[in-house]
Short mmCIF file of C-alpha atoms in Angstrom, two decimals:
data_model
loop_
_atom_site.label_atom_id
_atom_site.label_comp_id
_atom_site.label_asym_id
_atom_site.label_seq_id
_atom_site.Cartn_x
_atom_site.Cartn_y
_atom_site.Cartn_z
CA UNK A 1 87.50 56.07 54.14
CA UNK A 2 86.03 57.27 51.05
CA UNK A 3 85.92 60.59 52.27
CA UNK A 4 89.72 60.16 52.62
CA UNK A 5 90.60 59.09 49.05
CA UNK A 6 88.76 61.34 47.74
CA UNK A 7 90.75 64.15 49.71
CA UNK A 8 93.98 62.26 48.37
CA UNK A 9 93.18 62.08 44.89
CA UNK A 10 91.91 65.71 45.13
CA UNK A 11 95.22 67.05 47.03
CA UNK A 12 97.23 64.76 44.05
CA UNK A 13 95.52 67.03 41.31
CA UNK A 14 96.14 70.35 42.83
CA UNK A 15 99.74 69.14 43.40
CA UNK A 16 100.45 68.37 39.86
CA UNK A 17 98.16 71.55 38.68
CA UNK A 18 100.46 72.90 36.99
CA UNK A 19 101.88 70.09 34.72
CA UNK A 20 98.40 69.80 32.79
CA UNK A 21 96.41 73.29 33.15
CA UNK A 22 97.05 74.07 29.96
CA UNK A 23 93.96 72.39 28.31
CA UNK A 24 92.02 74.61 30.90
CA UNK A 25 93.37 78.25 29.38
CA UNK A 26 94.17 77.59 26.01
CA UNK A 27 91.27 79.01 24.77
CA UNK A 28 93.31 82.33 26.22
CA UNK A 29 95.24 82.25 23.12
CA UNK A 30 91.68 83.04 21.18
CA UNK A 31 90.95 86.53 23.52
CA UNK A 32 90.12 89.57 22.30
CA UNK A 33 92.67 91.36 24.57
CA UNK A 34 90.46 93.34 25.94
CA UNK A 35 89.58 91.18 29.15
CA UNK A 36 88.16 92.40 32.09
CA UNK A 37 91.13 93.23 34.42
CA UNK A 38 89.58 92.18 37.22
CA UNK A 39 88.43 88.67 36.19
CA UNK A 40 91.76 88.12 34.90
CA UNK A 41 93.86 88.91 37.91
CA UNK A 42 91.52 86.91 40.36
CA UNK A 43 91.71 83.80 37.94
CA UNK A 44 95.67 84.23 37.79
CA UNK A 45 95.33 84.28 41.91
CA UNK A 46 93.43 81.28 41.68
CA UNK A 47 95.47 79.20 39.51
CA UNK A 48 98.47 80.57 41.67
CA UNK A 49 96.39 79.68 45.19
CA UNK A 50 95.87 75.89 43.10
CA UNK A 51 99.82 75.56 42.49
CA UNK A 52 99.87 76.61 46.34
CA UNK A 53 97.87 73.74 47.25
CA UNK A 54 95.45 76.73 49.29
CA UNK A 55 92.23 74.79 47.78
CA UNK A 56 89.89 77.16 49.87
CA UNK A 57 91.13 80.53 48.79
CA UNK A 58 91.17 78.97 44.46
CA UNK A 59 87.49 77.91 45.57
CA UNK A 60 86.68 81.58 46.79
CA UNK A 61 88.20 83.02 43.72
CA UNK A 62 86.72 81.30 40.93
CA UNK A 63 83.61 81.18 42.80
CA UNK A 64 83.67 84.81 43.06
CA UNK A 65 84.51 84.59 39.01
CA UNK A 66 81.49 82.79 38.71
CA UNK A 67 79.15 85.40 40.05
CA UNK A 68 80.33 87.90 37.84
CA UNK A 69 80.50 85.53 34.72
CA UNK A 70 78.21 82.74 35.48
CA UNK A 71 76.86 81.12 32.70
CA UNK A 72 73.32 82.72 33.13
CA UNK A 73 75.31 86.33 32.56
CA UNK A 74 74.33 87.96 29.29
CA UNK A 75 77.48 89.12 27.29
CA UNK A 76 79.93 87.43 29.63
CA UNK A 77 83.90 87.97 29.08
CA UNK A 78 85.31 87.40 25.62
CA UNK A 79 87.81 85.13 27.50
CA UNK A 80 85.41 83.15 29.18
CA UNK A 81 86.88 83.35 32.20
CA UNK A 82 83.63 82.13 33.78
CA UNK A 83 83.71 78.68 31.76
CA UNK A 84 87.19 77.76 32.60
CA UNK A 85 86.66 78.36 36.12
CA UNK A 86 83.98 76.32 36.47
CA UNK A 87 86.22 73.44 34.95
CA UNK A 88 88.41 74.38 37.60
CA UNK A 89 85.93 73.99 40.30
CA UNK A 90 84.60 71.04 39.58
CA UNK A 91 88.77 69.38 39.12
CA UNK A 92 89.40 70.68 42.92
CA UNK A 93 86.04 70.42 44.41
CA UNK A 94 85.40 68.23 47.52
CA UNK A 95 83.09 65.29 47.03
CA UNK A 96 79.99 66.02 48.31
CA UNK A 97 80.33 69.16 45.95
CA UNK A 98 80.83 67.24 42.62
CA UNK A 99 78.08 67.05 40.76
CA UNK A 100 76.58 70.44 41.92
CA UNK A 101 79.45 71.64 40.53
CA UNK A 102 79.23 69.83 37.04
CA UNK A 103 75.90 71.11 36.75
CA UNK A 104 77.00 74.42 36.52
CA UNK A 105 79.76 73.47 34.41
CA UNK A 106 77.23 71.98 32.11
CA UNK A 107 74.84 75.28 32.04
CA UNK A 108 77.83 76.49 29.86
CA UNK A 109 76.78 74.09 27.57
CA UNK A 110 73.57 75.10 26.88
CA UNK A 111 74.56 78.71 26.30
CA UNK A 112 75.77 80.19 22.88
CA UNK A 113 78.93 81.27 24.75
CA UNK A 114 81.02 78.38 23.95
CA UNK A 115 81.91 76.90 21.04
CA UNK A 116 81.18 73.09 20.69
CA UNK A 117 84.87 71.85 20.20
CA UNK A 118 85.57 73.76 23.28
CA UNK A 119 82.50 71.78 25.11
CA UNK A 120 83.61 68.40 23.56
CA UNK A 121 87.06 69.02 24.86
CA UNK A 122 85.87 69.89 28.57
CA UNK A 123 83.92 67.29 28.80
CA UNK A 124 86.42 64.55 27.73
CA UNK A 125 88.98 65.63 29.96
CA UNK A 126 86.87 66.60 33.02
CA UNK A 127 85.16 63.04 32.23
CA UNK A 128 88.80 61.18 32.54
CA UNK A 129 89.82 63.19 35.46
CA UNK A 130 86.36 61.74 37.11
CA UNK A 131 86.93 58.43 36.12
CA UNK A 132 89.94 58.29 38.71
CA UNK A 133 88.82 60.25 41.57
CA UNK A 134 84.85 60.24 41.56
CA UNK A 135 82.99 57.45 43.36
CA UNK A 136 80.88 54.70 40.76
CA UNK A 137 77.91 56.62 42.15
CA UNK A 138 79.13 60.16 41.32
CA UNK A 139 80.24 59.27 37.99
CA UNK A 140 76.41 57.69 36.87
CA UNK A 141 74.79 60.72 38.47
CA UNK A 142 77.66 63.26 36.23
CA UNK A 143 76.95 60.93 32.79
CA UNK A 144 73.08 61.14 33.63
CA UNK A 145 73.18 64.83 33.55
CA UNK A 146 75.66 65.47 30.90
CA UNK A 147 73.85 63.30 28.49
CA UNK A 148 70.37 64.94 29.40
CA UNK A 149 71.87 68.63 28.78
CA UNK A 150 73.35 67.49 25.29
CA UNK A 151 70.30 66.02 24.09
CA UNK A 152 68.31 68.62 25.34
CA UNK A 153 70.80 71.14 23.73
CA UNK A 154 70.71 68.60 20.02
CA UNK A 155 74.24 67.88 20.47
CA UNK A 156 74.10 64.47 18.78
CA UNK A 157 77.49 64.46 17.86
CA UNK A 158 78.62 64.78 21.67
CA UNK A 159 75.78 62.52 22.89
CA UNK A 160 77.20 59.77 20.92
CA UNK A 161 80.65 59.85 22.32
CA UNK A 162 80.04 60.38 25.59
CA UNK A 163 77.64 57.75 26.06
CA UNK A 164 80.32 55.36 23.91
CA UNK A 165 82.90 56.65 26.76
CA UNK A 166 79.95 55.19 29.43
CA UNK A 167 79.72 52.07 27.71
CA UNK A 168 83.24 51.54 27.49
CA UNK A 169 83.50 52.28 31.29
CA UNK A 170 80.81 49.65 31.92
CA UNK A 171 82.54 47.30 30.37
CA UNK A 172 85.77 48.31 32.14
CA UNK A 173 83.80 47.32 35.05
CA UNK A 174 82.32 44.56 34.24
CA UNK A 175 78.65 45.51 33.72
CA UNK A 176 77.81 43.49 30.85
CA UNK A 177 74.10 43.57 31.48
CA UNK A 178 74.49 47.61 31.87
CA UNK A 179 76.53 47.59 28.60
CA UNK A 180 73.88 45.23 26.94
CA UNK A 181 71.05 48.13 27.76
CA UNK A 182 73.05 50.98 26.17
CA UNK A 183 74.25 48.93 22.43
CA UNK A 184 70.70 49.00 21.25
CA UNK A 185 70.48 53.35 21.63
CA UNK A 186 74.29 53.49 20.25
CA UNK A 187 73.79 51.71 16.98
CA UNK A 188 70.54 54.14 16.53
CA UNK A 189 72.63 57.04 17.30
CA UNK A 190 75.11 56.09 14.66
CA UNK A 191 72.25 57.11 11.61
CA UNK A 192 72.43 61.27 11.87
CA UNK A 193 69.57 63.48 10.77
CA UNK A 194 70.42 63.45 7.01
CA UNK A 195 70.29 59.77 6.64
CA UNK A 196 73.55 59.28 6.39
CA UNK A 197 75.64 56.88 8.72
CA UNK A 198 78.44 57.69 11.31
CA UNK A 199 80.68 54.70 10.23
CA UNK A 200 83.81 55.35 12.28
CA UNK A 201 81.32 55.98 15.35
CA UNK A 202 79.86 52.38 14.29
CA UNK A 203 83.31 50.57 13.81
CA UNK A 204 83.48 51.42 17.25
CA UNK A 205 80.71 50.48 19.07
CA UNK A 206 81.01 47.06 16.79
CA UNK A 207 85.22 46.94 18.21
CA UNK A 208 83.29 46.84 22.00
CA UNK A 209 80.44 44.94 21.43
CA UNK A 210 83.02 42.13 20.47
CA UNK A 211 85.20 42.59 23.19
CA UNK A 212 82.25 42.01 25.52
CA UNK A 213 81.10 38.74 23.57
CA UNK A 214 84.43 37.60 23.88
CA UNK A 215 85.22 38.01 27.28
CA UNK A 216 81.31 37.13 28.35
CA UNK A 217 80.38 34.58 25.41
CA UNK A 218 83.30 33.39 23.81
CA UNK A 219 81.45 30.53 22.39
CA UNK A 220 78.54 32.57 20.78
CA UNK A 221 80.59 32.11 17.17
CA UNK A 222 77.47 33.26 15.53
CA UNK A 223 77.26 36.51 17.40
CA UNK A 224 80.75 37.31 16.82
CA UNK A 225 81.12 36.22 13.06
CA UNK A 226 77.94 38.88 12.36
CA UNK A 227 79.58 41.43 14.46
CA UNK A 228 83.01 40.69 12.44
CA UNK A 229 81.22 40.77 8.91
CA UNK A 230 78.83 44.36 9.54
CA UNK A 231 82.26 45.94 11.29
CA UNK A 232 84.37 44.76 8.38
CA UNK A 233 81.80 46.25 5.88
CA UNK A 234 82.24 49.52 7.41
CA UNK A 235 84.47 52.60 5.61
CA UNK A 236 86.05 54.33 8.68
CA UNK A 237 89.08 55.66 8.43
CA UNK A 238 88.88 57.75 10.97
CA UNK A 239 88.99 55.19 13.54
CA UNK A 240 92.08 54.30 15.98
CA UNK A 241 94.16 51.60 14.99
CA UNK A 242 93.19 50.12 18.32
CA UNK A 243 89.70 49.35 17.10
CA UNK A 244 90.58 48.02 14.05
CA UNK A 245 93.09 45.84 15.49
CA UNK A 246 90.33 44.52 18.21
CA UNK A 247 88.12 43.27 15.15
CA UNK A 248 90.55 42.21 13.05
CA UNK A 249 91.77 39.49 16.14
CA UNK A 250 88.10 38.66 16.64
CA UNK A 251 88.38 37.59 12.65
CA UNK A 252 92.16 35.57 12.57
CA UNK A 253 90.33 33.66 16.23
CA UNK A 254 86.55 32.75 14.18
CA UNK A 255 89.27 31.40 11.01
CA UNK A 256 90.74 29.41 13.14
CA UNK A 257 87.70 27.95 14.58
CA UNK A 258 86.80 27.57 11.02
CA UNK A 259 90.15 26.03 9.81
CA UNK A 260 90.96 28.88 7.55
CA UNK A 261 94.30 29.03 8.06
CA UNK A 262 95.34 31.51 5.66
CA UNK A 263 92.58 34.06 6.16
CA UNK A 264 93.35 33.31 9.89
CA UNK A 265 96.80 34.50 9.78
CA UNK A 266 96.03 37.55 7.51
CA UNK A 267 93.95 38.65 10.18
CA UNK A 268 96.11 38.24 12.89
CA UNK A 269 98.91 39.93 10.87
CA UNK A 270 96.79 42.87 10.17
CA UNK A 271 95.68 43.04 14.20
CA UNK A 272 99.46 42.58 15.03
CA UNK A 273 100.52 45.60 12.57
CA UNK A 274 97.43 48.11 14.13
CA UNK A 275 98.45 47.14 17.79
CA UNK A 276 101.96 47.30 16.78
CA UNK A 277 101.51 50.62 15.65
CA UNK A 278 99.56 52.07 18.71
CA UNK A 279 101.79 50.29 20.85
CA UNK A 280 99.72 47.79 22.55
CA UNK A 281 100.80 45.01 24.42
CA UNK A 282 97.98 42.59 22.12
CA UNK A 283 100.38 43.14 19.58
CA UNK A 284 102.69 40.39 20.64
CA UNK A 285 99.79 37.84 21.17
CA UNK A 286 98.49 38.18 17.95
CA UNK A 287 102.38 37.81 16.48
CA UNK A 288 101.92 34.58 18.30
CA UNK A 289 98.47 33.17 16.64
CA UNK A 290 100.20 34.65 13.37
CA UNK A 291 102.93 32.63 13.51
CA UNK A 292 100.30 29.60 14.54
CA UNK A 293 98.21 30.29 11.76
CA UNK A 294 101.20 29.52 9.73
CA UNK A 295 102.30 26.65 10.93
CA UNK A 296 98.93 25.11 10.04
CA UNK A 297 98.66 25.68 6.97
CA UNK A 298 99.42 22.11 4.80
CA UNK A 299 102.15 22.19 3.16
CA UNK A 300 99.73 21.35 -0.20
CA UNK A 301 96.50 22.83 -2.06
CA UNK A 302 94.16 21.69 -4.28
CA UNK A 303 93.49 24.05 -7.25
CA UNK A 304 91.28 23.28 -9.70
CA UNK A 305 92.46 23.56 -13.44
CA UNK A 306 90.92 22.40 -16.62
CA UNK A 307 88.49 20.94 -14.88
CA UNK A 308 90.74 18.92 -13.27
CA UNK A 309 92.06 18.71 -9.23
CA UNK A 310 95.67 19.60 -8.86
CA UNK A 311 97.94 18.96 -6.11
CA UNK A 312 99.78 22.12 -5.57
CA UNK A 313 102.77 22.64 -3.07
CA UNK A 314 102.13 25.82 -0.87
CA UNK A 315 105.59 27.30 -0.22
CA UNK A 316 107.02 27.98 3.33
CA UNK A 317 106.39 31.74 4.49
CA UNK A 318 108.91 32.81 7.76
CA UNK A 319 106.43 35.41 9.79
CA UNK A 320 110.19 37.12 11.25
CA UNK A 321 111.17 37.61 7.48
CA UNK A 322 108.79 41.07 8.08
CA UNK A 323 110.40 44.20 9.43
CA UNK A 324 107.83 44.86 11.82
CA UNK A 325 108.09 41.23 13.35
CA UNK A 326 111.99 41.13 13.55
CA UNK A 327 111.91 43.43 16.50
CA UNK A 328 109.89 41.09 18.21
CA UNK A 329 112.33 38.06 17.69
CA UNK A 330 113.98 38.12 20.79
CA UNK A 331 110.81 38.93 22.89
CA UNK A 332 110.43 36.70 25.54
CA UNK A 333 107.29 36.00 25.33
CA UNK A 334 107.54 35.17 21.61
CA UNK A 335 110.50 32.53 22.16
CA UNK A 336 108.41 29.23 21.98
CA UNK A 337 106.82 30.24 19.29
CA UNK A 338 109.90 31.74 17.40
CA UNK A 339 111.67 27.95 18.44
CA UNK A 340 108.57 25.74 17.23
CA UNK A 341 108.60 28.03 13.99
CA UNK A 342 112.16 27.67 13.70
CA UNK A 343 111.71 23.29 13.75
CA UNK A 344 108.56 23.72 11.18
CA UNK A 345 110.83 25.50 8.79
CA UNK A 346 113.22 23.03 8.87
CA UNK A 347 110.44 20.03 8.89
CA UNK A 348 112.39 19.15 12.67
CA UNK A 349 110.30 16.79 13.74
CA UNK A 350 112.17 16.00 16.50
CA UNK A 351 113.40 19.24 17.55
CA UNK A 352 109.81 20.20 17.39
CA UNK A 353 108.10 17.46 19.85
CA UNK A 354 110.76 18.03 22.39
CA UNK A 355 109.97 21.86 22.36
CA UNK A 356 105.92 21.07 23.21
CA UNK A 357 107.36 17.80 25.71
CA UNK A 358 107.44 18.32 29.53
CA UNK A 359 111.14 17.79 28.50
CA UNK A 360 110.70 21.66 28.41
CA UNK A 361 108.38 22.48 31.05
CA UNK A 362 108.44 26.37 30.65
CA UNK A 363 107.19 25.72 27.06
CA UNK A 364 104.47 23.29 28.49
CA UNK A 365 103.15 25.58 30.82
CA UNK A 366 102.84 28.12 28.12
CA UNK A 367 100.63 25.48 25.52
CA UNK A 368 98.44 24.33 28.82
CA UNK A 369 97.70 28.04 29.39
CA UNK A 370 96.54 29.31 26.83
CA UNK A 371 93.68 27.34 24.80
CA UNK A 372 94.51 28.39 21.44
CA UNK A 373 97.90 26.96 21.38
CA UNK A 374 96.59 23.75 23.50
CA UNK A 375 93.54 23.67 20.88
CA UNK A 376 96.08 23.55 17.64
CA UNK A 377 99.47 23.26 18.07
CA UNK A 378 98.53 18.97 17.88
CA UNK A 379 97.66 19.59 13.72
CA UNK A 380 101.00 21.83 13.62
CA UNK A 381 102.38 18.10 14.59
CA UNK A 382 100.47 16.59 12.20
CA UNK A 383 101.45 18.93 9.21
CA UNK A 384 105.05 18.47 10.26
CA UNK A 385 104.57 14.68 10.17
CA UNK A 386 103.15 14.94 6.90
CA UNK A 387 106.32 17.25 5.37
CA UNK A 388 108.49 14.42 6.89
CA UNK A 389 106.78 11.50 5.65
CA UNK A 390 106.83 13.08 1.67
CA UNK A 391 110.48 13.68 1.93
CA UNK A 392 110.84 9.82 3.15
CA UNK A 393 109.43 8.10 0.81
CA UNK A 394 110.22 10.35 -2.45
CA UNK A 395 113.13 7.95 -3.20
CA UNK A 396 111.13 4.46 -2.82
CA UNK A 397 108.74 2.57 -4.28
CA UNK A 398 108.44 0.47 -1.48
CA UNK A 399 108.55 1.74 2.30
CA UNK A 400 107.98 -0.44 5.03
CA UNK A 401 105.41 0.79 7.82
CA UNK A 402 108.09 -0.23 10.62
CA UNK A 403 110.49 2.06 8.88
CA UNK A 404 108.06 4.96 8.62
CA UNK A 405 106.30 4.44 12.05
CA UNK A 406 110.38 4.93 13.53
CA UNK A 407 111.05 8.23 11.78
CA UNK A 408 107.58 9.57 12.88
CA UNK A 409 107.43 8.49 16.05
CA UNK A 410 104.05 7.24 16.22
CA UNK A 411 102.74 3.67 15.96
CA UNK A 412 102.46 1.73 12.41
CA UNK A 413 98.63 1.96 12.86
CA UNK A 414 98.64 5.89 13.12
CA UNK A 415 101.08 5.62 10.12
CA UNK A 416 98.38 3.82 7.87
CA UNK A 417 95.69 5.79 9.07
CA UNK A 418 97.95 9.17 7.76
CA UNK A 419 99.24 7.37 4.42
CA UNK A 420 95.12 6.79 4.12
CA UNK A 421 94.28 10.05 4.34
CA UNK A 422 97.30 11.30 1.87
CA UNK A 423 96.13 8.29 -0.76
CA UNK A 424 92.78 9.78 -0.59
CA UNK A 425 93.74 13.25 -0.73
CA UNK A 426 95.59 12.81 -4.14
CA UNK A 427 99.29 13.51 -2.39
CA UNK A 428 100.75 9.77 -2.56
CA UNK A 429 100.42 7.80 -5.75
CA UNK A 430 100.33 4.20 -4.45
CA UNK A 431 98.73 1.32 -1.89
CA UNK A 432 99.05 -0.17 0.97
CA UNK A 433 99.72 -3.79 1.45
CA UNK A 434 98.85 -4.48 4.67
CA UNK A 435 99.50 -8.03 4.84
CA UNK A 436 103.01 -7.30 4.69
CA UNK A 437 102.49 -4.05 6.03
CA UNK A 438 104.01 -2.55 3.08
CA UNK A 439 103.66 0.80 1.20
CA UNK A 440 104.17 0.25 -2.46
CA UNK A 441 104.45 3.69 -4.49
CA UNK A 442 103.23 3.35 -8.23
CA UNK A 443 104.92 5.73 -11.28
CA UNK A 444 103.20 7.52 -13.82
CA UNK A 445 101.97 10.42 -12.36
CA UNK A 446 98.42 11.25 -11.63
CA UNK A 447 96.52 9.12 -15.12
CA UNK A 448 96.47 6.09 -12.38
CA UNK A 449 95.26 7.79 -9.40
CA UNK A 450 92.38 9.81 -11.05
CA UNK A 451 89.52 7.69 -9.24
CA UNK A 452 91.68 8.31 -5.94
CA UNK A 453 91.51 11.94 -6.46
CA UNK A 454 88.37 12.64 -7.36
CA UNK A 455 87.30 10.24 -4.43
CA UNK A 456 89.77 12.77 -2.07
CA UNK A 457 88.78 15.67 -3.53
CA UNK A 458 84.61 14.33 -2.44
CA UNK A 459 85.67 13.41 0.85
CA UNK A 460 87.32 16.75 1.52
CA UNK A 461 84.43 18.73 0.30
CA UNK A 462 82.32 16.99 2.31
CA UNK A 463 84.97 17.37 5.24
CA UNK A 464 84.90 21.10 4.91
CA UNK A 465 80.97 21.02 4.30
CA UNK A 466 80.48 19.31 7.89
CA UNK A 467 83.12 21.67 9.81
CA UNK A 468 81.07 24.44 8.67
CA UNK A 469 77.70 23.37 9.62
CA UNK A 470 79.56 21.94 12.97
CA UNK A 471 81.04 25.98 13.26
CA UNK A 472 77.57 27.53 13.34
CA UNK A 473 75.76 25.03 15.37
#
């Protein structure tokens, strides 16, 4: 059966020959014009008997192409004619033939006849062509060898890539211990011979190693936050936007963990603009933990000025105000998040509960699935609760508990365990009588509350102290 696949993969790529040969001949457009007539005409037969689908008679041409400009031929053709038949051969060769075949292909390499760019070009596409038609087998025994020529030739340049290309297909596979074996030689290889570092290599060997701790470990969170801080110290521009879009998500998911809401949603809005522009389907879940990140942010900060703790209101930011996020408003999978940002603008409490409710079981499927959303869409309630409660009892100086614990649909315990927290944390100037269950506001501004701020602004120090030593534990 393999034998069989192999034939239909192999009768596929001579089919469709002639939609892609072009990366095989156009180093044609660099001849001297003085090719030998002979090698010329029986590689233009053999590209025609390819087309044909006659896979024998290409076979016996470019073999015969070979003999006369093998790669052990002294002052072969100034077309080369030798080299891209070989590539040839080893796209259309039967299985059992493979990597015989890529060995000669590779004794190209280790003559003077090619140029490197032309190698590194070969072997990336002959590379992808193998990684849909060869066996898992074939393709170790082809990376063995290829690597061994190139750093027998001191091709460090190539060895690095291609052995990133094998790592990235182990972990296309699955092979994390595999992968785990080659990270140690790829970091090394990243320092060249001058001392100098290969930083956009590096940026990408970092982008994988944190896709495999994320799929394999995803609650290592001090593996991933070193991995996030030595990638984002890196200067690569010369890195796909993919990459950078891979560790910018790993940083907007280890903010969250943290409760850094605004550095998480800068980071998920700079993954969601990469993806976005190399067209990647991540893009949209990222616009998703964006618009999350948002939503939990309070709706105060503290700041402190002359010396003293302030109490500043953080204004409201709408994600889909963005250009790049518009097009993504009516996305499907972006419409619960779009509705519950929608209610959080407008401090719906209501509108906002029903949305996360099995009243809406769609959108309830969608928070149970995925753990991010399940893990913090709760405190989005919470922040939304808190917006609601300000604007209720701005007016007052005196709000019962009953009438509170109504509008916020909770009970009147939960509503003086929140009016606590807000007393301690500087935003409401008042007490709570709780024999007659009573909120009574005080005037004057802060002068009367300075004990209860500085007493908030311990207690959230200390807050933030113990989720960070809870983080890295």
């Amino acid at each position: 059966s393999t034998q069989s696949t192999w034939e239909k993969k192999k009768s596929t790529a001579m089919s469709d020959a002639g939609s892609d040969e072009n990366w095989f001949d156009e180093e044609d457009m660099s001849g001297s014009g003085e090719e030998d007539a002979d090698l010329d005409n029986k590689y233009q037969d053999a590209k025609a008997a390819v087309e044909k689908g006659d896979k024998a008679e290409a076979l016996r041409l470019f073999r015969e192409i070979l003999d006369q400009d093998g790669p052990t031929k002294s002052g072969g053709s100034d077309s080369n004619w030798g080299f891209k038949s070989a590539k040839w051969i080893v796209r259309i060769v039967d299985n059992k033939d493979v990597v015989e075949s890529f060995d000669t292909f590779l004794l190209f390499l280790k003559s003077n006849r090619v140029a490197r760019n032309q190698s590194e070009k070969a072997i990336s596409k002959l590379l992808d062509r193998l990684a849909e038609q060869a066996t898992e087998e074939l393709q170790a025994q082809i990376y063995a060898r290829t690597l061994g020529v190139l750093r027998e030739s001191k091709n460090e340049g190539l060895w690095l890539k291609t052995s990133l290309r094998l790592a990235k297909l182990f972990f296309l596979r699955g092979e994390k211990d595999n992968l785990e074996k080659e990270l140690p030689g790829l970091h090394a290889a990243t320092r060249k011979s001058d001392g100098s570092e290969d930083e956009s290599a590096h940026m990408q060997i970092y982008a994988l190693e944190i896709q495999m701790v994320t799929q394999y470990e995803p609650q290592n969170h001090m593996r991933l936050k070193s991995l996030f801080t030595r990638a984002c110290a890196l200067q690569a521009p010369i890195v796909s936007m993919q990459v950078h879009g891979i560790v910018n998500e790993c940083g907007g998911h280890l903010y969250l963990r943290e409760q850094n809401w605004l550095e998480a949603q800068n980071s998920f809005g700079k993954a969601f603009l990469q993806y976005n522009d190399a067209s990647l389907p991540q893009r949209v879940i990222c616009l998703r933990y964006q618009v999350l990140a948002n939503m939990l942010r309070p709706c105060y900060e503290f700041k402190i000025e002359d010396n003293i703790c302030k109490r500043v209101l953080v204004p409201k930011i709408n994600p889909f105000d963005s250009r790049e996020t518009k097009a993504f408003y009516n996305d499907p999978a972006i419409a619960l998040l779009k509705d519950l940002n929608e209610a959080y603008m407008q401090d719906d409490l209501s509108s906002f509960e029903r949305l996360i409710s099995r009243q809406c079981p769609e959108n309830y499927q969608d928070i149970e699935s995925d753990p991010v959303l399940k893990t913090h869409v709760p405190r989005c309630v919470h922040n939304i609760r808190v917006n609601v409660l300000l604007k209720l009892i701005a007016p007052y100086t005196r709000v019962s508990l009953a009438f509170l614990s109504k509008e916020l649909h909770v009970s009147e315990q939960d509503v003086e365990e929140l009016l606590v927290s807000l007393i301690l944390d500087g935003m409401i100037n008042g007490h709570i009588d709780q024999c007659q269950s009573v909120l009574n506001l005080a005037s004057g501004g802060a002068n009367k509350t300075s004990k209860y701020t500085s007493m908030g602004n311990w207690a959230r120090r200390v807050d933030q102290l113990s989720r960070t030593v809870q983080a890295k534990i």
